[in-house]
PDB file of C-alpha atoms in Angstrom:
ATOM      1  CA  MET A   1    -125.924 153.235  88.427  1.00 48.00           C
ATOM      2  CA  PHE A   2    -123.791 150.255  87.970  1.00 70.00           C
ATOM      3  CA  LYS A   3    -121.077 149.945  90.569  1.00 86.00           C
ATOM      4  CA  HIS A   4    -118.852 146.950  91.561  1.00 93.00           C
ATOM      5  CA  ILE A   5    -116.190 146.815  94.109  1.00 95.00           C
ATOM      6  CA  ILE A   6    -113.520 144.339  93.102  1.00 96.00           C
ATOM      7  CA  ASP A   7    -111.226 144.736  96.202  1.00 97.00           C
ATOM      8  CA  ASN A   8    -110.039 147.518  98.540  1.00 97.00           C
ATOM      9  CA  ASP A   9    -108.177 149.259  95.695  1.00 97.00           C
ATOM     10  CA  ILE A  10    -110.249 148.499  92.516  1.00 98.00           C
ATOM     11  CA  GLU A  11    -113.653 149.620  91.619  1.00 97.00           C
ATOM     12  CA  LEU A  12    -115.759 149.473  88.403  1.00 97.00           C
ATOM     13  CA  ARG A  13    -118.370 152.243  87.665  1.00 96.00           C
ATOM     14  CA  LEU A  14    -120.578 152.473  84.458  1.00 94.00           C
ATOM     15  CA  VAL A  15    -119.114 155.353  82.381  1.00 95.00           C
ATOM     16  CA  ASN A  16    -121.007 158.541  82.867  1.00 93.00           C
ATOM     17  CA  VAL A  17    -120.722 162.096  81.551  1.00 94.00           C
ATOM     18  CA  GLN A  18    -119.510 163.280  85.003  1.00 94.00           C
ATOM     19  CA  TYR A  19    -116.335 161.322  84.448  1.00 94.00           C
ATOM     20  CA  ALA A  20    -115.663 162.636  80.905  1.00 96.00           C
ATOM     21  CA  GLU A  21    -112.987 165.065  81.858  1.00 96.00           C
ATOM     22  CA  GLU A  22    -111.125 162.511  83.943  1.00 95.00           C
ATOM     23  CA  ILE A  23    -111.330 159.921  81.201  1.00 97.00           C
ATOM     24  CA  PHE A  24    -110.033 162.412  78.683  1.00 97.00           C
ATOM     25  CA  LYS A  25    -107.206 163.489  80.911  1.00 97.00           C
ATOM     26  CA  SER A  26    -106.241 159.904  81.311  1.00 97.00           C
ATOM     27  CA  ILE A  27    -106.316 159.255  77.652  1.00 97.00           C
ATOM     28  CA  ASP A  28    -104.230 162.512  76.983  1.00 96.00           C
ATOM     29  CA  SER A  29    -101.690 161.790  79.558  1.00 96.00           C
ATOM     30  CA  SER A  30    -101.148 158.134  78.161  1.00 96.00           C
ATOM     31  CA  ARG A  31    -101.592 159.036  74.487  1.00 95.00           C
ATOM     32  CA  LYS A  32     -98.283 157.636  73.160  1.00 94.00           C
ATOM     33  CA  HIS A  33     -98.670 154.487  75.105  1.00 93.00           C
ATOM     34  CA  LEU A  34    -102.429 153.865  74.119  1.00 95.00           C
ATOM     35  CA  ARG A  35    -102.056 154.917  70.405  1.00 93.00           C
ATOM     36  CA  LYS A  36     -99.868 151.979  69.557  1.00 93.00           C
ATOM     37  CA  TYR A  37    -102.973 149.569  69.862  1.00 94.00           C
ATOM     38  CA  LEU A  38    -106.087 151.766  69.950  1.00 94.00           C
ATOM     39  CA  PRO A  39    -107.126 153.414  66.664  1.00 92.00           C
ATOM     40  CA  TRP A  40    -109.471 155.798  68.374  1.00 93.00           C
ATOM     41  CA  VAL A  41    -106.909 157.647  70.433  1.00 94.00           C
ATOM     42  CA  ASP A  42    -105.970 160.111  67.676  1.00 92.00           C
ATOM     43  CA  THR A  43    -109.446 161.122  67.126  1.00 93.00           C
ATOM     44  CA  THR A  44    -110.070 161.725  70.845  1.00 96.00           C
ATOM     45  CA  LYS A  45    -108.915 165.381  71.027  1.00 96.00           C
ATOM     46  CA  SER A  46    -110.984 166.663  73.797  1.00 95.00           C
ATOM     47  CA  ALA A  47    -113.476 165.852  76.573  1.00 95.00           C
ATOM     48  CA  ILE A  48    -116.317 166.496  74.046  1.00 96.00           C
ATOM     49  CA  ASP A  49    -114.903 163.448  72.033  1.00 96.00           C
ATOM     50  CA  THR A  50    -114.990 161.535  75.350  1.00 96.00           C
ATOM     51  CA  ARG A  51    -118.534 162.568  75.956  1.00 96.00           C
ATOM     52  CA  ALA A  52    -119.572 161.155  72.542  1.00 96.00           C
ATOM     53  CA  PHE A  53    -117.914 157.866  73.593  1.00 96.00           C
ATOM     54  CA  ILE A  54    -119.977 157.951  76.847  1.00 96.00           C
ATOM     55  CA  ASP A  55    -123.193 158.749  74.982  1.00 96.00           C
ATOM     56  CA  ASN A  56    -122.709 155.810  72.657  1.00 94.00           C
ATOM     57  CA  SER A  57    -121.897 153.527  75.573  1.00 94.00           C
ATOM     58  CA  LYS A  58    -125.136 154.638  77.356  1.00 93.00           C
ATOM     59  CA  ARG A  59    -127.015 153.981  74.160  1.00 93.00           C
ATOM     60  CA  GLN A  60    -125.495 150.446  73.951  1.00 91.00           C
ATOM     61  CA  TYR A  61    -126.471 149.804  77.458  1.00 90.00           C
ATOM     62  CA  ALA A  62    -130.051 150.884  76.960  1.00 90.00           C
ATOM     63  CA  GLU A  63    -130.330 148.661  73.906  1.00 89.00           C
ATOM     64  CA  ASN A  64    -128.882 145.595  75.785  1.00 86.00           C
ATOM     65  CA  LYS A  65    -125.901 145.456  73.447  1.00 88.00           C
ATOM     66  CA  GLY A  66    -123.142 145.905  75.897  1.00 89.00           C
ATOM     67  CA  PHE A  67    -121.756 148.544  78.209  1.00 92.00           C
ATOM     68  CA  ASP A  68    -118.527 150.129  79.383  1.00 96.00           C
ATOM     69  CA  ALA A  69    -117.232 150.610  82.820  1.00 97.00           C
ATOM     70  CA  GLY A  70    -114.603 152.831  84.151  1.00 97.00           C
ATOM     71  CA  ILE A  71    -111.907 151.269  86.287  1.00 98.00           C
ATOM     72  CA  TRP A  72    -110.919 153.077  89.496  1.00 97.00           C
ATOM     73  CA  TYR A  73    -107.740 152.410  91.213  1.00 98.00           C
ATOM     74  CA  LYS A  74    -107.352 153.697  94.746  1.00 97.00           C
ATOM     75  CA  GLY A  75    -109.690 156.380  93.886  1.00 95.00           C
ATOM     76  CA  GLU A  76    -108.081 157.379  90.501  1.00 96.00           C
ATOM     77  CA  PHE A  77    -109.542 156.779  87.220  1.00 97.00           C
ATOM     78  CA  ALA A  78    -107.257 154.006  85.472  1.00 98.00           C
ATOM     79  CA  GLY A  79    -108.920 152.864  82.415  1.00 98.00           C
ATOM     80  CA  VAL A  80    -112.091 151.348  80.703  1.00 98.00           C
ATOM     81  CA  ILE A  81    -113.344 147.796  80.215  1.00 98.00           C
ATOM     82  CA  GLY A  82    -116.381 147.126  78.133  1.00 97.00           C
ATOM     83  CA  PHE A  83    -118.667 144.448  76.639  1.00 96.00           C
ATOM     84  CA  HIS A  84    -119.012 144.691  72.787  1.00 91.00           C
ATOM     85  CA  ASN A  85    -120.385 142.772  69.778  1.00 83.00           C
ATOM     86  CA  ILE A  86    -123.028 140.620  71.378  1.00 88.00           C
ATOM     87  CA  ASN A  87    -123.691 137.832  69.173  1.00 90.00           C
ATOM     88  CA  PRO A  88    -127.119 136.329  70.172  1.00 90.00           C
ATOM     89  CA  SER A  89    -126.901 133.364  67.716  1.00 93.00           C
ATOM     90  CA  ILE A  90    -124.149 131.853  69.676  1.00 95.00           C
ATOM     91  CA  LYS A  91    -124.702 133.717  73.062  1.00 97.00           C
ATOM     92  CA  GLY A  92    -121.226 135.268  72.782  1.00 97.00           C
ATOM     93  CA  ILE A  93    -119.703 138.600  73.576  1.00 97.00           C
ATOM     94  CA  SER A  94    -116.401 140.363  73.301  1.00 97.00           C
ATOM     95  CA  ILE A  95    -114.402 142.170  75.971  1.00 98.00           C
ATOM     96  CA  GLY A  96    -112.303 145.229  75.186  1.00 97.00           C
ATOM     97  CA  TYR A  97    -110.274 147.158  77.496  1.00 98.00           C
ATOM     98  CA  TRP A  98    -107.382 149.798  78.071  1.00 97.00           C
ATOM     99  CA  LEU A  99    -105.418 151.119  81.020  1.00 97.00           C
ATOM    100  CA  ASN A 100    -103.568 154.421  81.582  1.00 97.00           C
ATOM    101  CA  GLU A 101     -99.745 153.492  81.360  1.00 96.00           C
ATOM    102  CA  ARG A 102     -99.257 154.379  85.011  1.00 97.00           C
ATOM    103  CA  PHE A 103    -101.477 151.504  86.142  1.00 97.00           C
ATOM    104  CA  VAL A 104    -100.187 148.759  83.952  1.00 96.00           C
ATOM    105  CA  GLY A 105     -98.442 145.807  85.644  1.00 95.00           C
ATOM    106  CA  LYS A 106    -100.538 145.931  88.867  1.00 97.00           C
ATOM    107  CA  GLY A 107    -103.167 143.112  88.107  1.00 97.00           C
ATOM    108  CA  ILE A 108    -105.977 145.619  87.608  1.00 98.00           C
ATOM    109  CA  MET A 109    -107.074 144.477  84.304  1.00 98.00           C
ATOM    110  CA  THR A 110    -106.888 140.765  85.013  1.00 98.00           C
ATOM    111  CA  LYS A 111    -109.124 141.339  88.116  1.00 98.00           C
ATOM    112  CA  ALA A 112    -111.604 143.467  86.002  1.00 98.00           C
ATOM    113  CA  CYS A 113    -111.675 140.962  83.242  1.00 98.00           C
ATOM    114  CA  ARG A 114    -112.372 138.166  85.708  1.00 98.00           C
ATOM    115  CA  VAL A 115    -115.531 140.185  86.956  1.00 97.00           C
ATOM    116  CA  PHE A 116    -116.562 140.734  83.500  1.00 97.00           C
ATOM    117  CA  VAL A 117    -116.299 137.087  82.399  1.00 98.00           C
ATOM    118  CA  ASP A 118    -118.322 136.046  85.629  1.00 97.00           C
ATOM    119  CA  TYR A 119    -120.996 138.547  84.700  1.00 95.00           C
ATOM    120  CA  ALA A 120    -121.166 137.428  81.146  1.00 96.00           C
ATOM    121  CA  PHE A 121    -121.676 133.721  82.252  1.00 97.00           C
ATOM    122  CA  ASN A 122    -123.553 134.055  85.444  1.00 96.00           C
ATOM    123  CA  THR A 123    -125.703 137.186  84.884  1.00 93.00           C
ATOM    124  CA  LEU A 124    -126.096 137.487  81.075  1.00 93.00           C
ATOM    125  CA  GLU A 125    -126.125 133.648  80.708  1.00 95.00           C
ATOM    126  CA  LEU A 126    -123.924 133.777  77.777  1.00 97.00           C
ATOM    127  CA  ASN A 127    -121.977 130.748  76.459  1.00 98.00           C
ATOM    128  CA  ARG A 128    -118.728 132.263  75.010  1.00 98.00           C
ATOM    129  CA  VAL A 129    -116.517 135.331  75.846  1.00 98.00           C
ATOM    130  CA  GLU A 130    -113.901 136.437  73.394  1.00 98.00           C
ATOM    131  CA  ILE A 131    -110.822 138.845  73.697  1.00 98.00           C
ATOM    132  CA  ARG A 132    -108.939 140.032  70.785  1.00 97.00           C
ATOM    133  CA  CYS A 133    -105.575 141.890  70.790  1.00 97.00           C
ATOM    134  CA  ALA A 134    -102.760 142.856  68.518  1.00 96.00           C
ATOM    135  CA  GLU A 135    -100.239 139.978  67.991  1.00 96.00           C
ATOM    136  CA  ASP A 136     -97.360 142.013  69.532  1.00 95.00           C
ATOM    137  CA  ASN A 137     -99.410 143.410  72.465  1.00 95.00           C
ATOM    138  CA  PHE A 138     -97.912 140.931  74.934  1.00 96.00           C
ATOM    139  CA  LYS A 139     -99.265 142.624  78.057  1.00 95.00           C
ATOM    140  CA  SER A 140    -102.764 142.525  76.754  1.00 96.00           C
ATOM    141  CA  GLY A 141    -102.506 138.995  75.440  1.00 97.00           C
ATOM    142  CA  ALA A 142    -101.283 137.766  78.969  1.00 97.00           C
ATOM    143  CA  ILE A 143    -104.556 138.680  80.602  1.00 98.00           C
ATOM    144  CA  PRO A 144    -106.839 136.024  78.776  1.00 98.00           C
ATOM    145  CA  GLU A 145    -103.924 133.532  79.156  1.00 97.00           C
ATOM    146  CA  ARG A 146    -103.924 134.103  82.900  1.00 97.00           C
ATOM    147  CA  LEU A 147    -107.675 133.652  82.965  1.00 98.00           C
ATOM    148  CA  GLY A 148    -107.545 130.367  81.243  1.00 98.00           C
ATOM    149  CA  PHE A 149    -108.816 131.381  77.814  1.00 98.00           C
ATOM    150  CA  THR A 150    -107.714 129.337  74.716  1.00 98.00           C
ATOM    151  CA  LYS A 151    -105.779 131.114  72.024  1.00 98.00           C
ATOM    152  CA  GLU A 152    -107.984 130.211  69.022  1.00 98.00           C
ATOM    153  CA  GLY A 153    -106.176 131.642  66.133  1.00 97.00           C
ATOM    154  CA  ILE A 154    -104.802 134.637  64.325  1.00 98.00           C
ATOM    155  CA  ILE A 155    -106.779 137.077  62.020  1.00 97.00           C
ATOM    156  CA  ARG A 156    -104.151 138.274  59.562  1.00 98.00           C
ATOM    157  CA  ASP A 157    -104.321 142.103  59.079  1.00 97.00           C
ATOM    158  CA  GLY A 158    -107.198 141.872  61.559  1.00 95.00           C
ATOM    159  CA  GLU A 159    -106.882 145.412  62.770  1.00 93.00           C
ATOM    160  CA  LEU A 160    -105.934 148.784  61.225  1.00 93.00           C
ATOM    161  CA  LEU A 161    -103.957 150.880  63.783  1.00 91.00           C
ATOM    162  CA  CYS A 162    -102.201 154.135  63.515  1.00 86.00           C
ATOM    163  CA  ASP A 163     -99.130 152.642  61.928  1.00 86.00           C
ATOM    164  CA  GLY A 164    -100.893 150.089  59.623  1.00 92.00           C
ATOM    165  CA  TYR A 165    -102.396 146.689  59.709  1.00 96.00           C
ATOM    166  CA  VAL A 166    -101.583 144.228  62.451  1.00 96.00           C
ATOM    167  CA  ASN A 167    -102.656 140.690  63.118  1.00 97.00           C
ATOM    168  CA  SER A 168    -104.952 139.993  65.779  1.00 97.00           C
ATOM    169  CA  LEU A 169    -104.927 137.178  68.216  1.00 98.00           C
ATOM    170  CA  VAL A 170    -108.279 135.652  69.211  1.00 98.00           C
ATOM    171  CA  TYR A 171    -108.769 134.305  72.588  1.00 98.00           C
ATOM    172  CA  GLY A 172    -111.994 132.497  73.683  1.00 98.00           C
ATOM    173  CA  ILE A 173    -113.519 130.813  76.782  1.00 98.00           C
ATOM    174  CA  LEU A 174    -116.760 128.829  77.035  1.00 98.00           C
ATOM    175  CA  LYS A 175    -118.984 128.848  80.058  1.00 98.00           C
ATOM    176  CA  ARG A 176    -118.233 125.089  80.698  1.00 98.00           C
ATOM    177  CA  GLU A 177    -114.552 125.984  80.888  1.00 98.00           C
ATOM    178  CA  TRP A 178    -114.926 128.859  83.281  1.00 97.00           C
ATOM    179  CA  LYS A 179    -113.937 128.209  86.828  1.00 85.00           C
TER     180      LYS A 179
END
C-alpha cells in the first residue's frame, strides 16, 4: 500500500475502505467549508458514499489513470489529494485536493502538492502538472503560486458549484520549470 511520510507531522496514504468512516466524518464536520468549492459534498451523505469514492479511486489506480491519497496530520485524517485527468498525448496530469477546515493554514497542502508534483515528474515521467481552482478560492490558488506554477488563464464558468457557475483559474508547471 502506498504510504509516504512527508515530515514528522504529515503522512500520505492511498485511500482505502478502512478509512471510509474517518474520511466521511471529516467531510461531514467541514461540510459548510467544503461545499463552497466542491460540488460533490452535498451528494456525500454517508460513509457508503465515501466507499464509492474509494472504490472509484482504486479502479483509477489499477488502470493507471491516477490515484487519491489521504492526508494525515499528527495522526488525524485531514484531507485528500489526488491525480486526475491524465492526458497521455501531452504527458500531463491534474492535481485536486481538499482539507478539513481545522487543518487549513498549516502548510499541509503545499507540502503534499510538492510531493505529488515531484512524483509526477520524477516517477511518472510526465511533462506537465495542472491545478485548477475557483477564481475566488484564494487559499487554494495560493498553493500553486507558492510552488512556482504559472497562472495560465481563466476558464469562464469553468465549474458548476452549489451556488452556480464560477470562473476557474488554471495553473500549470512544466518539468523543466520544476526545481
